[in-house]
Short mmCIF file of C-alpha atoms and ligand atoms in Angstrom, two decimals:
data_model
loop_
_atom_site.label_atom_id
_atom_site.label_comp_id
_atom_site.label_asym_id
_atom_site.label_seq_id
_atom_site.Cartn_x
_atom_site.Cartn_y
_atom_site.Cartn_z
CA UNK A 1 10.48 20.03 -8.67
CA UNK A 2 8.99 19.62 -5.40
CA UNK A 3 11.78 17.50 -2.65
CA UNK A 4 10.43 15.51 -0.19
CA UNK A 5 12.76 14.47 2.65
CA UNK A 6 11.43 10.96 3.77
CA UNK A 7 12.73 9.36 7.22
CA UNK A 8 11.09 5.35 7.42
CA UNK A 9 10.66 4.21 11.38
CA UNK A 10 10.80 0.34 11.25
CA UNK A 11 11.86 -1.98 8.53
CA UNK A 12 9.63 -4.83 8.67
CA UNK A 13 7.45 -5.93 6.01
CA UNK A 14 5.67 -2.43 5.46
CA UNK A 15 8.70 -0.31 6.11
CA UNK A 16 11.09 -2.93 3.35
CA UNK A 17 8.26 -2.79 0.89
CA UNK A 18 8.11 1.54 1.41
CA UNK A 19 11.91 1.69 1.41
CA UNK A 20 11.76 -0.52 -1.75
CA UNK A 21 9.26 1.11 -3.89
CA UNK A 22 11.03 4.41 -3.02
CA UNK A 23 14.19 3.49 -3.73
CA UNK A 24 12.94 2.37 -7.16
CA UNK A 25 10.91 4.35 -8.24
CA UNK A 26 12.15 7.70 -7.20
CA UNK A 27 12.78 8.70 -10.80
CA UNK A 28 9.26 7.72 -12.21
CA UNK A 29 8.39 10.11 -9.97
CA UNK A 30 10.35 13.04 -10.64
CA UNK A 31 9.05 12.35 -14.33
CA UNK A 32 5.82 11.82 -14.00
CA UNK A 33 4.62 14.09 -11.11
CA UNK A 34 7.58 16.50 -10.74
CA UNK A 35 8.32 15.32 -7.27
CA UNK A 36 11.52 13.78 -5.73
CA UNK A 37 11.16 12.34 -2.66
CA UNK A 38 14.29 11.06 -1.48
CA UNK A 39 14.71 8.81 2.04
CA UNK A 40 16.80 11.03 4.42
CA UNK A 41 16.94 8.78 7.31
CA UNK A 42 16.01 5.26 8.72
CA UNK A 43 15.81 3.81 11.99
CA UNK A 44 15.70 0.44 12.40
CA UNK A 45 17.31 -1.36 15.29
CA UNK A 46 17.76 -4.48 13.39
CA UNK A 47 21.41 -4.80 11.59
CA UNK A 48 20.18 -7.81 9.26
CA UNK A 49 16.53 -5.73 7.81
CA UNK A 50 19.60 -2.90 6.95
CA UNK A 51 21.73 -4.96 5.50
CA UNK A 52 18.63 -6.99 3.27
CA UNK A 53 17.71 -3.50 1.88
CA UNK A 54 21.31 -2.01 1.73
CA UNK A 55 20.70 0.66 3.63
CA UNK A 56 23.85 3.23 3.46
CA UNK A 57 25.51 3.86 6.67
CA UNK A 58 24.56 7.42 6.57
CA UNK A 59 20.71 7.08 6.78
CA UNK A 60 21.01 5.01 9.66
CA UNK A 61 19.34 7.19 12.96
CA UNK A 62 20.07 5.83 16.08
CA UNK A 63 17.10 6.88 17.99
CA UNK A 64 13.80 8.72 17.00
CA UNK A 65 15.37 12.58 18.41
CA UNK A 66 17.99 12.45 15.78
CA UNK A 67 14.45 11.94 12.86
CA UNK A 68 12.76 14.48 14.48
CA UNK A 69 16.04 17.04 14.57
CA UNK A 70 16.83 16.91 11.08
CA UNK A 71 16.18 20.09 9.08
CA UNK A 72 16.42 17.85 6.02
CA UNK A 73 13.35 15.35 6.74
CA UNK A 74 9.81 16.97 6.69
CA UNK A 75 7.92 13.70 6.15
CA UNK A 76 8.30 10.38 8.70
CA UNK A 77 6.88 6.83 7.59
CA UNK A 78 5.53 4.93 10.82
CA UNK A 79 5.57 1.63 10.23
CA UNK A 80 7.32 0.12 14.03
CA UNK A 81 4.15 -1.32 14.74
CA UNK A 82 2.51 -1.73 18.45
CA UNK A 83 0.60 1.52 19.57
CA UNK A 84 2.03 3.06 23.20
CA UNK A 85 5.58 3.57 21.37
CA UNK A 86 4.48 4.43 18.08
CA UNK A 87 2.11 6.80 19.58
CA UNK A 88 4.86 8.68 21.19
CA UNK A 89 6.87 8.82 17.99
CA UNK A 90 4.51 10.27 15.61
CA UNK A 91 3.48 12.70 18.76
CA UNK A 92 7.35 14.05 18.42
CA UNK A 93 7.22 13.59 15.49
CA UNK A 94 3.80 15.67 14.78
CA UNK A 95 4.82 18.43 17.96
CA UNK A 96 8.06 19.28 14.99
CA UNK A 97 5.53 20.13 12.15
CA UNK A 98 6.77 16.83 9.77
CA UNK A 99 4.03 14.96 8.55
CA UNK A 100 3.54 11.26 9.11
CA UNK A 101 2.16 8.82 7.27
CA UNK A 102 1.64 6.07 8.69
CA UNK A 103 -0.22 2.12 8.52
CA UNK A 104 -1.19 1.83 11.93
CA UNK A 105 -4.58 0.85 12.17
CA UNK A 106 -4.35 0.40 16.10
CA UNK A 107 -2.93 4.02 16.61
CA UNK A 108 -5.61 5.68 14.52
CA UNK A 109 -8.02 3.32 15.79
CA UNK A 110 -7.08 4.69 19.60
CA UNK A 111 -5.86 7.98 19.28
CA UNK A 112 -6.61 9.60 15.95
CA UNK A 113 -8.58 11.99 18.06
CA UNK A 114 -5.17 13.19 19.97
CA UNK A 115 -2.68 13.20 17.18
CA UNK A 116 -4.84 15.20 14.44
CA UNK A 117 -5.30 17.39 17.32
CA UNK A 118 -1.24 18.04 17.59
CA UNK A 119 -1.18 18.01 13.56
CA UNK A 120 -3.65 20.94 13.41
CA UNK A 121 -1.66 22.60 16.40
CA UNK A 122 1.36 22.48 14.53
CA UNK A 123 0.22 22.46 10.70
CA UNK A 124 1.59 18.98 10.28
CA UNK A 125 -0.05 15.77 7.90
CA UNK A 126 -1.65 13.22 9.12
CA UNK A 127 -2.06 10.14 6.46
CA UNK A 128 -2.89 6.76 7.19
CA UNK A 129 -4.33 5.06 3.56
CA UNK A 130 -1.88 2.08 4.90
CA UNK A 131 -3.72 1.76 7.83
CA UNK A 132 -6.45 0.03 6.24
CA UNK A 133 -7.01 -2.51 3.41
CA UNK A 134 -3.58 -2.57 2.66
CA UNK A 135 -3.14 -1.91 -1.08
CA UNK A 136 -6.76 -1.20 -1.76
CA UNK A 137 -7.14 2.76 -2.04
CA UNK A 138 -10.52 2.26 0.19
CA UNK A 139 -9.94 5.78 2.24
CA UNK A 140 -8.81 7.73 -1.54
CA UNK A 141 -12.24 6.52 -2.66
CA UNK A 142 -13.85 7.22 0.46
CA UNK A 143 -12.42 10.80 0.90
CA UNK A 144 -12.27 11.81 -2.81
CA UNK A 145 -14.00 9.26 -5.39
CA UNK A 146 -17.33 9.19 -3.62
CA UNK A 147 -17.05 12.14 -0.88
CA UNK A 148 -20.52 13.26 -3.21
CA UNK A 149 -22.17 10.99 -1.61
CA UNK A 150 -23.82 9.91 1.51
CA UNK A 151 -22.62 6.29 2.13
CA UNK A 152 -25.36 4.22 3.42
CA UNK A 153 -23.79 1.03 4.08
CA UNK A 154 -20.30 -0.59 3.84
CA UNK A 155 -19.51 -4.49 3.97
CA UNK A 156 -16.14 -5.89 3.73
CA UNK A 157 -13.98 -8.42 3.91
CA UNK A 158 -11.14 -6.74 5.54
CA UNK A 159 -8.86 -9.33 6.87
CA UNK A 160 -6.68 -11.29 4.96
CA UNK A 161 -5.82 -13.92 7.39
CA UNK A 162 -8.99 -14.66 8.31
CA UNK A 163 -10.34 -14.87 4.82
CA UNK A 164 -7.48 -17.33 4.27
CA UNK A 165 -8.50 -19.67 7.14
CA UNK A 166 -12.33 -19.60 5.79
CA UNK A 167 -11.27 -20.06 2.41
CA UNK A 168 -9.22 -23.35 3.19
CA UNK A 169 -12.08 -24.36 5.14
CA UNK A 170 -14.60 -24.15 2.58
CA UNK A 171 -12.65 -25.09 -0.49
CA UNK A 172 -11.01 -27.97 1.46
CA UNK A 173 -13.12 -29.01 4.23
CA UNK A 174 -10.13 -28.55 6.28
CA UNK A 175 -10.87 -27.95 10.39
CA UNK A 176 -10.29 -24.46 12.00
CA UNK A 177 -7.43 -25.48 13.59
CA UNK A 178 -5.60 -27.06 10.38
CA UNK A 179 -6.36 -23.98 8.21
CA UNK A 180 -5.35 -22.26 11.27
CA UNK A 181 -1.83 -23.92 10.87
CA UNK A 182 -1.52 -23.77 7.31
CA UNK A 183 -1.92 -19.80 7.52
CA UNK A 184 0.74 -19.60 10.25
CA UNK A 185 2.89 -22.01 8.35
CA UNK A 186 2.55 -19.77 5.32
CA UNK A 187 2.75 -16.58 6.98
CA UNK A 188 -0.54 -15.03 6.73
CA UNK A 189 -1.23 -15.53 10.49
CA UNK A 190 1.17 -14.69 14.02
CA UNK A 191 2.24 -17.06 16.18
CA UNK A 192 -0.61 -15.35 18.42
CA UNK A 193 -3.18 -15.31 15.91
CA UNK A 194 -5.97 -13.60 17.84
CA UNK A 195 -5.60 -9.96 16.41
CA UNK A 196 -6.87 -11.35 13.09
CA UNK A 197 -8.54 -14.33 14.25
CA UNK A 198 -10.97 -12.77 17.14
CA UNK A 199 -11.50 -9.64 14.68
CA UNK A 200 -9.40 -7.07 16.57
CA UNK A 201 -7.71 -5.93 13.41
CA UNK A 202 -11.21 -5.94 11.37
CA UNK A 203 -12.81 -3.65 14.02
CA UNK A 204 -9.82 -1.44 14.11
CA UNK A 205 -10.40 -0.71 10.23
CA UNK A 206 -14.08 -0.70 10.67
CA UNK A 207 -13.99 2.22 13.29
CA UNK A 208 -11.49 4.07 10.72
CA UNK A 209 -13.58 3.75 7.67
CA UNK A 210 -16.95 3.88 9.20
CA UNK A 211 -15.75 7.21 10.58
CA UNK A 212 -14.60 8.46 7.31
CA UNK A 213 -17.46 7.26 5.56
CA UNK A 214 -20.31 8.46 8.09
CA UNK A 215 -18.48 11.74 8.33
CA UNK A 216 -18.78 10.74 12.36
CA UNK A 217 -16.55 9.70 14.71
CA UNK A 218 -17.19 5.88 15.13
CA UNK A 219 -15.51 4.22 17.98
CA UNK A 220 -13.81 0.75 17.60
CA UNK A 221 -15.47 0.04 20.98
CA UNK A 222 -18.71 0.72 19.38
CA UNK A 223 -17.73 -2.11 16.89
CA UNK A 224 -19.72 -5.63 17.67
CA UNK A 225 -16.72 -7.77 17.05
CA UNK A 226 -16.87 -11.51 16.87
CA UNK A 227 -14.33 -13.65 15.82
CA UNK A 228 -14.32 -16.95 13.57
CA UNK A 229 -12.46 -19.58 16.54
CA UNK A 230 -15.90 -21.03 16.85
CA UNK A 231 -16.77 -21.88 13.47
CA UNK A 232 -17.23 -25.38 12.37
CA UNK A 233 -16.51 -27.12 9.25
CA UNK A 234 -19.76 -28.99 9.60
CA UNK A 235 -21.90 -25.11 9.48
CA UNK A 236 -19.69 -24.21 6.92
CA UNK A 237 -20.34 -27.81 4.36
CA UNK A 238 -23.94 -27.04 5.31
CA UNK A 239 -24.19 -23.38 4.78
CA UNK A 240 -22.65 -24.56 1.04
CA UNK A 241 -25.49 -27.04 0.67
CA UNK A 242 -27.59 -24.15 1.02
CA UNK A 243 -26.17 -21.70 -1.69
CA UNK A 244 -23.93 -20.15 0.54
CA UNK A 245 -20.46 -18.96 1.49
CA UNK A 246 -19.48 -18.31 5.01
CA UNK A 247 -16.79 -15.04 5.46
CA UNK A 248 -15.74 -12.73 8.49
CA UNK A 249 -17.43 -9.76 7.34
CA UNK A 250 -16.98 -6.04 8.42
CA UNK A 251 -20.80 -4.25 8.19
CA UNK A 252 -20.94 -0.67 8.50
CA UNK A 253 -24.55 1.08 7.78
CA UNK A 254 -26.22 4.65 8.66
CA UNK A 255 -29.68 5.26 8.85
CA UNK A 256 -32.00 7.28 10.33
CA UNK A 257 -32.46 4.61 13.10
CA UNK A 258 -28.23 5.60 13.77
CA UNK A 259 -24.66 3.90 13.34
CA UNK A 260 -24.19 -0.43 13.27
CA UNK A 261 -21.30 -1.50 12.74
CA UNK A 262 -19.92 -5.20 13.27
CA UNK A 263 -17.23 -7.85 12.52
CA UNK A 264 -18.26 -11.62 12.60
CA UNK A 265 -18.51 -14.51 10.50
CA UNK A 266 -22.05 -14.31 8.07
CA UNK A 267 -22.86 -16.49 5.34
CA UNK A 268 -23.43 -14.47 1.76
CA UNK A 269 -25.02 -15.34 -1.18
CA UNK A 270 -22.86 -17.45 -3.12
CA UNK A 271 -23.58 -15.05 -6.21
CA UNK A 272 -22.98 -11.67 -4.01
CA UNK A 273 -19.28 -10.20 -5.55
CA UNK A 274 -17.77 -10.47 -1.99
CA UNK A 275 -18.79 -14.49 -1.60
CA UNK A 276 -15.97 -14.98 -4.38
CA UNK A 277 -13.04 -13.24 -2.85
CA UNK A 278 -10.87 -16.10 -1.91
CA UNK A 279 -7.26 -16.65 0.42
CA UNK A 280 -5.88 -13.71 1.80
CA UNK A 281 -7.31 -11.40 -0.78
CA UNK A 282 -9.34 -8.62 0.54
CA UNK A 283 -12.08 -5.72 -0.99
CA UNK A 284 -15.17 -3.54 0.27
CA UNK A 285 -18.52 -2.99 -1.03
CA UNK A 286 -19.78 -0.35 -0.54
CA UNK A 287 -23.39 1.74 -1.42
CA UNK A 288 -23.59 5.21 -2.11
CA UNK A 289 -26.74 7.31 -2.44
CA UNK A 290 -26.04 8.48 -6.09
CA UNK A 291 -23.29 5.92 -7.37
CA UNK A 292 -25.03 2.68 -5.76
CA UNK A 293 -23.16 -0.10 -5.51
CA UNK A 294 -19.08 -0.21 -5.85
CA UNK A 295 -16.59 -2.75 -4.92
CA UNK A 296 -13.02 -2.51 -4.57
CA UNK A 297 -10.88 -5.46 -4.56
CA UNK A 298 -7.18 -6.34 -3.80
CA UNK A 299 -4.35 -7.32 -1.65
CA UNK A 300 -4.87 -6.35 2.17
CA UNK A 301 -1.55 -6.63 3.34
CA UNK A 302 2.13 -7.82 2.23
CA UNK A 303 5.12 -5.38 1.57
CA UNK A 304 4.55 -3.59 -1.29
CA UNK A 305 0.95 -3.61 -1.75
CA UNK A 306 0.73 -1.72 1.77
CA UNK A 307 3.99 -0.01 0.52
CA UNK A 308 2.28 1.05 -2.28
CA UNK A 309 -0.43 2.58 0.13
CA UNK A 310 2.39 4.06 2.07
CA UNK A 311 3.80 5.58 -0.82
CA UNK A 312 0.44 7.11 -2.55
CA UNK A 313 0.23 9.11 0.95
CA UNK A 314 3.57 10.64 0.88
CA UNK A 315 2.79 12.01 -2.98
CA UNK A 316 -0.40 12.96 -1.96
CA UNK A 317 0.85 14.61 0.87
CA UNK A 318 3.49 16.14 -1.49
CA UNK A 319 1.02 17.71 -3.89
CA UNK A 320 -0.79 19.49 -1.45
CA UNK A 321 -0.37 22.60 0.09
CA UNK A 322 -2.25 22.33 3.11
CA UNK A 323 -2.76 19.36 5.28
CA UNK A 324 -6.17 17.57 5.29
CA UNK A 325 -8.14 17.04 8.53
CA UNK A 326 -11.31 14.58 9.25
CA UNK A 327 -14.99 15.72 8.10
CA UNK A 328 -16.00 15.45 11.84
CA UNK A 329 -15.48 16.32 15.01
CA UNK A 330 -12.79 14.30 15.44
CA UNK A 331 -12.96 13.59 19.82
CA UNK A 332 -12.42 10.41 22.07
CA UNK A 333 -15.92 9.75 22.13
CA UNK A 334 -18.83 10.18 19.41
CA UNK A 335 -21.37 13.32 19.45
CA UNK A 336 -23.93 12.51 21.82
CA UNK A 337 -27.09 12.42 19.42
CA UNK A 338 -25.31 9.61 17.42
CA UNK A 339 -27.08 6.54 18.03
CA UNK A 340 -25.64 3.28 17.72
CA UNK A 341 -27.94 0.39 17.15
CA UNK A 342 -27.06 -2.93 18.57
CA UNK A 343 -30.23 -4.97 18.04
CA UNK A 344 -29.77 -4.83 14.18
CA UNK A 345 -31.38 -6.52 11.57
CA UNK A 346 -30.35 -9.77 10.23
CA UNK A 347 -31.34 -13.06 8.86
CA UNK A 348 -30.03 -15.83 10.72
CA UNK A 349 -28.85 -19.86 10.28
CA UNK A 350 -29.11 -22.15 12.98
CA UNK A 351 -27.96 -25.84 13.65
CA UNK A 352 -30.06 -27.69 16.14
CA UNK A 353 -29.72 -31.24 17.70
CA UNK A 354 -33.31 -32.63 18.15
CA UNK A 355 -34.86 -35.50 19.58
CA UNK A 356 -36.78 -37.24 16.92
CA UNK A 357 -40.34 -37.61 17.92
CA UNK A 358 -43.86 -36.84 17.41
CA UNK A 359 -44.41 -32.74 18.28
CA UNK A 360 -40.88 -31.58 18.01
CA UNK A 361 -40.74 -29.73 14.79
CA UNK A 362 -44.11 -28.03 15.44
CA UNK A 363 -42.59 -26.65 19.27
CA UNK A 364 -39.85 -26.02 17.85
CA UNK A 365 -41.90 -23.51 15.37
CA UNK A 366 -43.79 -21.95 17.83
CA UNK A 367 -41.14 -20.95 19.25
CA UNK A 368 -40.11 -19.27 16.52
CA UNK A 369 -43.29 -18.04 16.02
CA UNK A 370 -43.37 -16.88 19.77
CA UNK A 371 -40.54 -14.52 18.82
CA UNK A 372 -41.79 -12.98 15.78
CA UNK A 373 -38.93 -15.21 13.88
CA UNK A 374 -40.48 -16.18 10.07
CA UNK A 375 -38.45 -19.57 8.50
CA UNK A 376 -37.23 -19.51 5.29
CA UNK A 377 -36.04 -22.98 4.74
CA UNK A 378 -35.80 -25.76 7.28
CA UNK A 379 -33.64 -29.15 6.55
CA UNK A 380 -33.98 -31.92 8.58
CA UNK A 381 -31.34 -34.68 8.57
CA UNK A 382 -32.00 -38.57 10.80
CA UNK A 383 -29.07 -38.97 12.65
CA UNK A 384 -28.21 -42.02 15.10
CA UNK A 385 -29.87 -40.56 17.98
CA UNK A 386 -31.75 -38.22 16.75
CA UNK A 387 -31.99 -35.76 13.82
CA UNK A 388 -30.07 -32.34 13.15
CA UNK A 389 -32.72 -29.37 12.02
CA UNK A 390 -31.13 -26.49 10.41
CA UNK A 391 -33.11 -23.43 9.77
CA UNK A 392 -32.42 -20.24 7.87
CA UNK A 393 -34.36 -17.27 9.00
CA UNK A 394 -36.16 -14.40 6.96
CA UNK A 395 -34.70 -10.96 8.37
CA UNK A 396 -35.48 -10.51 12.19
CA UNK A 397 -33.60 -9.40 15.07
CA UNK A 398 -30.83 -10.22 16.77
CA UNK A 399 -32.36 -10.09 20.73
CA UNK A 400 -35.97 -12.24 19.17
CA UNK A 401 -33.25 -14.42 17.97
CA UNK A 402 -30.89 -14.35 21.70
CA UNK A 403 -34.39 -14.94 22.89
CA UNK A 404 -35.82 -18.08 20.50
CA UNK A 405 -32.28 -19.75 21.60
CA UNK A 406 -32.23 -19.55 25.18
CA UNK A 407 -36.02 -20.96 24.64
CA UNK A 408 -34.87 -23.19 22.75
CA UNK A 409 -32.02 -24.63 24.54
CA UNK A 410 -34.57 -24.48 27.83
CA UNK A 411 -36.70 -26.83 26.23
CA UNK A 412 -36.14 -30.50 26.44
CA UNK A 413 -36.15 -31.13 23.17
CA UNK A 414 -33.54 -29.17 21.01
CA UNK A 415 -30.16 -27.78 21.54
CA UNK A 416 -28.73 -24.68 19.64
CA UNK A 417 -25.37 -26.19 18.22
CA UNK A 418 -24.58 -22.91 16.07
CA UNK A 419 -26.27 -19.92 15.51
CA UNK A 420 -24.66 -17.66 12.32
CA UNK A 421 -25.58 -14.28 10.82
CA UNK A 422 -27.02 -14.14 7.40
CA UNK A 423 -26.67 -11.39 4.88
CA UNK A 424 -29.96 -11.11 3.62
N1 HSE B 501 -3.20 -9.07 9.58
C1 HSE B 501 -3.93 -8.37 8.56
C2 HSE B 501 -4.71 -9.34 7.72
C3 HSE B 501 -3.04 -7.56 7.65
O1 HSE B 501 -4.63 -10.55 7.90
O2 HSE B 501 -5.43 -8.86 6.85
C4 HSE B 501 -2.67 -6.25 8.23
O3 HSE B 501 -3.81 -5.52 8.60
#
């Protein structure tokens, strides 16, 4: 039987749920995969999240030298949270040769580079399934279900919170601002919502898994990041009329033409897989060269789905014999003949307010035209003073389309209300 000497930093929601599914299943997995992993240690500053969990008295650490000095713990569970201190921890923890897993996506997001460095140097894990999609096994399938391949693109909807808020908007017609409330009220979102809502957290796991994917080390800074604060329930009621569902989307595609990756609201297909993934449920599509299309769905967050994550590390970790390192040269910054394309490809919906006279529609298409921009539909509805055009776009690009608005708002005649991308 292989032993496993487990030490959990933080017992919040991730930490409970790790502590939990440990606890309880610690026999199913001495019977099923011959190892026993049994929690050594625990540090948690919070008397009440010990008491919730009954932690014993003697697994309590008082501070993070006491983890990394036991003989008996050779694998530490990061789950405090925040980056500057967890970054020190699992650097201590790494410098001692235990492994960490962790579900950091900030961390790995900013310094994977530094601490698989320190792993190789000391012949320590580094693990981080957690970090991204919560239960979903996205990097397992990345890494070892579909490593045959050469992933092409990768779209996702990789934020629960945010999926939650456009879900409620949709189904509903609720504002921003009331879903907004209802998914603090019910937990999905923080007090200060802007990690999910302004797509920090999305571009953080869209810098890991393009990375992983593209076997190259993708930035989050190189992520286009967008968040959904702007959106309107009008668009979205609109968008509907039209056949389609708006999401926050994560994009990831390689080409010969380089890297693009993004995060920002897009409407979908109604019929596309990912346009029925509703509340805080989360899943990736992704394209391989010889598999084609595949799409993983589940829950992005919560205790013991990310536990579950958590957990699936430390046996993996368990079965191996040597750590595993990135595909890539893993450094601060990207190899210098990877290019990353930022006017990409897209179609487009727009909302205009027009004046409703002789002419208008036929400037307004020229300046379309001007700009190389083909319509695909065009809806025009009377209002009191005027009339509200929206247009969908066939596939163009994002600066003729940056260019066709400031035009557009220039003119005397129409004004941009919304502009949104379109998965085409
Ligand atoms: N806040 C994230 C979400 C979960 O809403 O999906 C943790 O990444």
């Amino acid at each position: 039987m292989k032993k496993v000497g487990v030490a959990i930093l933080g017992l919040g929601v991730v930490g409970g749920g790790t502590y939990r599914i440990l606890t309880e299943h610690r026999e199913f997995y001495q019977a099923t995969q011959a190892i026993d992993i049994n929690i050594e240690s625990v540090l948690e500053p919070n008397g009440k999240k010990l008491k919730e969990l009954g932690v014993p008295k003697e697994l309590i650490a008082h501070n993070i030298a006491e983890v990394v000095c036991d003989p008996d713990v050779n694998l530490v569970v990061e789950c405090i949270g925040g980056v500057e201190a967890a970054r020190e921890y699992v650097l201590d923890v790494l410098y001692s040769g235990k492994t960490v897993v962790t579900s950091n996506k900030e961390l790995i997001a900013k310094y994977y580079h530094e601490l698989e460095r320190t792993a190789k140097r000391h012949n320590a894990g580094l693990y981080f399934e957690a970090s991204c999609v919560g239960g979903v096994p996205i990097l397992r399938t990345l890494l070892d279900g579909v490593q045959s391949n050469r992933i092409t693109s990768m779209m996702g909807i990789i934020n629960g919170t945010t999926n939650y808020i456009l879900t409620k908007m949709t189904e509903e017609g609720a504002s921003y601002g009331e879903a907004l409330r209802e998914a603090q009220r019910l937990g999905y979102a923080e007090a200060d919502p802007d990690a999910d809502v302004e797509g920090f957290d999305a571009a953080y796991k869209l810098s890991v898994l393009s990375s992983l994917a593209f076997h190259t080390k993708v930035p989050y800074t190189k992520v286009l990041r967008e968040g959904i604060t702007d959106v309107a329930a009008e668009d979205i009621e609109r968008g509907k009329a039209l056949g389609y569902r708006l999401k926050m989307l994560a994009i990831a595609k390689q080409s010969e033409t380089g890297v693009e990756v993004r995060v920002h609201p897009a409407f979908i297909k109604k019929e596309h897989p990912l346009a029925s993934v509703s509340g805080s449920n989360n899943a990736v599509f992704l394209t391989g060269d010889s598999v084609g299309d595949l799409m993983l769905y589940g829950k992005g967050a919560g205790d013991l789905p990310t536990g579950s994550a958590i957990v699936s590390d430390i046996l993996y970790a368990a079965s191996r014999s040597e750590p595993r390192y990135s595909t890539f040269k893993n450094n601060a910054n990207p190899d210098k003949d990877i290019k990353f394309v930022t006017d990409f490809a897209s179609a487009y919906y727009m909302r205009l307010s027009v004046t409703d006279k002789t002419g208008v529609l036929s400037k307004i298409a020229a300046i379309f035209g001007k700009n190389n921009i083909s319509i695909l539909e065009l809806l025009q509805t009377p209002e009191n003073d005027g009339a509200t055009v929206v247009i969908v776009t066939h596939e163009t690009h994002e600066a003729a389309v940056k260019n066709a608005v400031t035009k557009l708002n220039a003119s005397e005649i129409a004004k941009v209300e919304a502009v949104l991308r379109v998965v085409s």
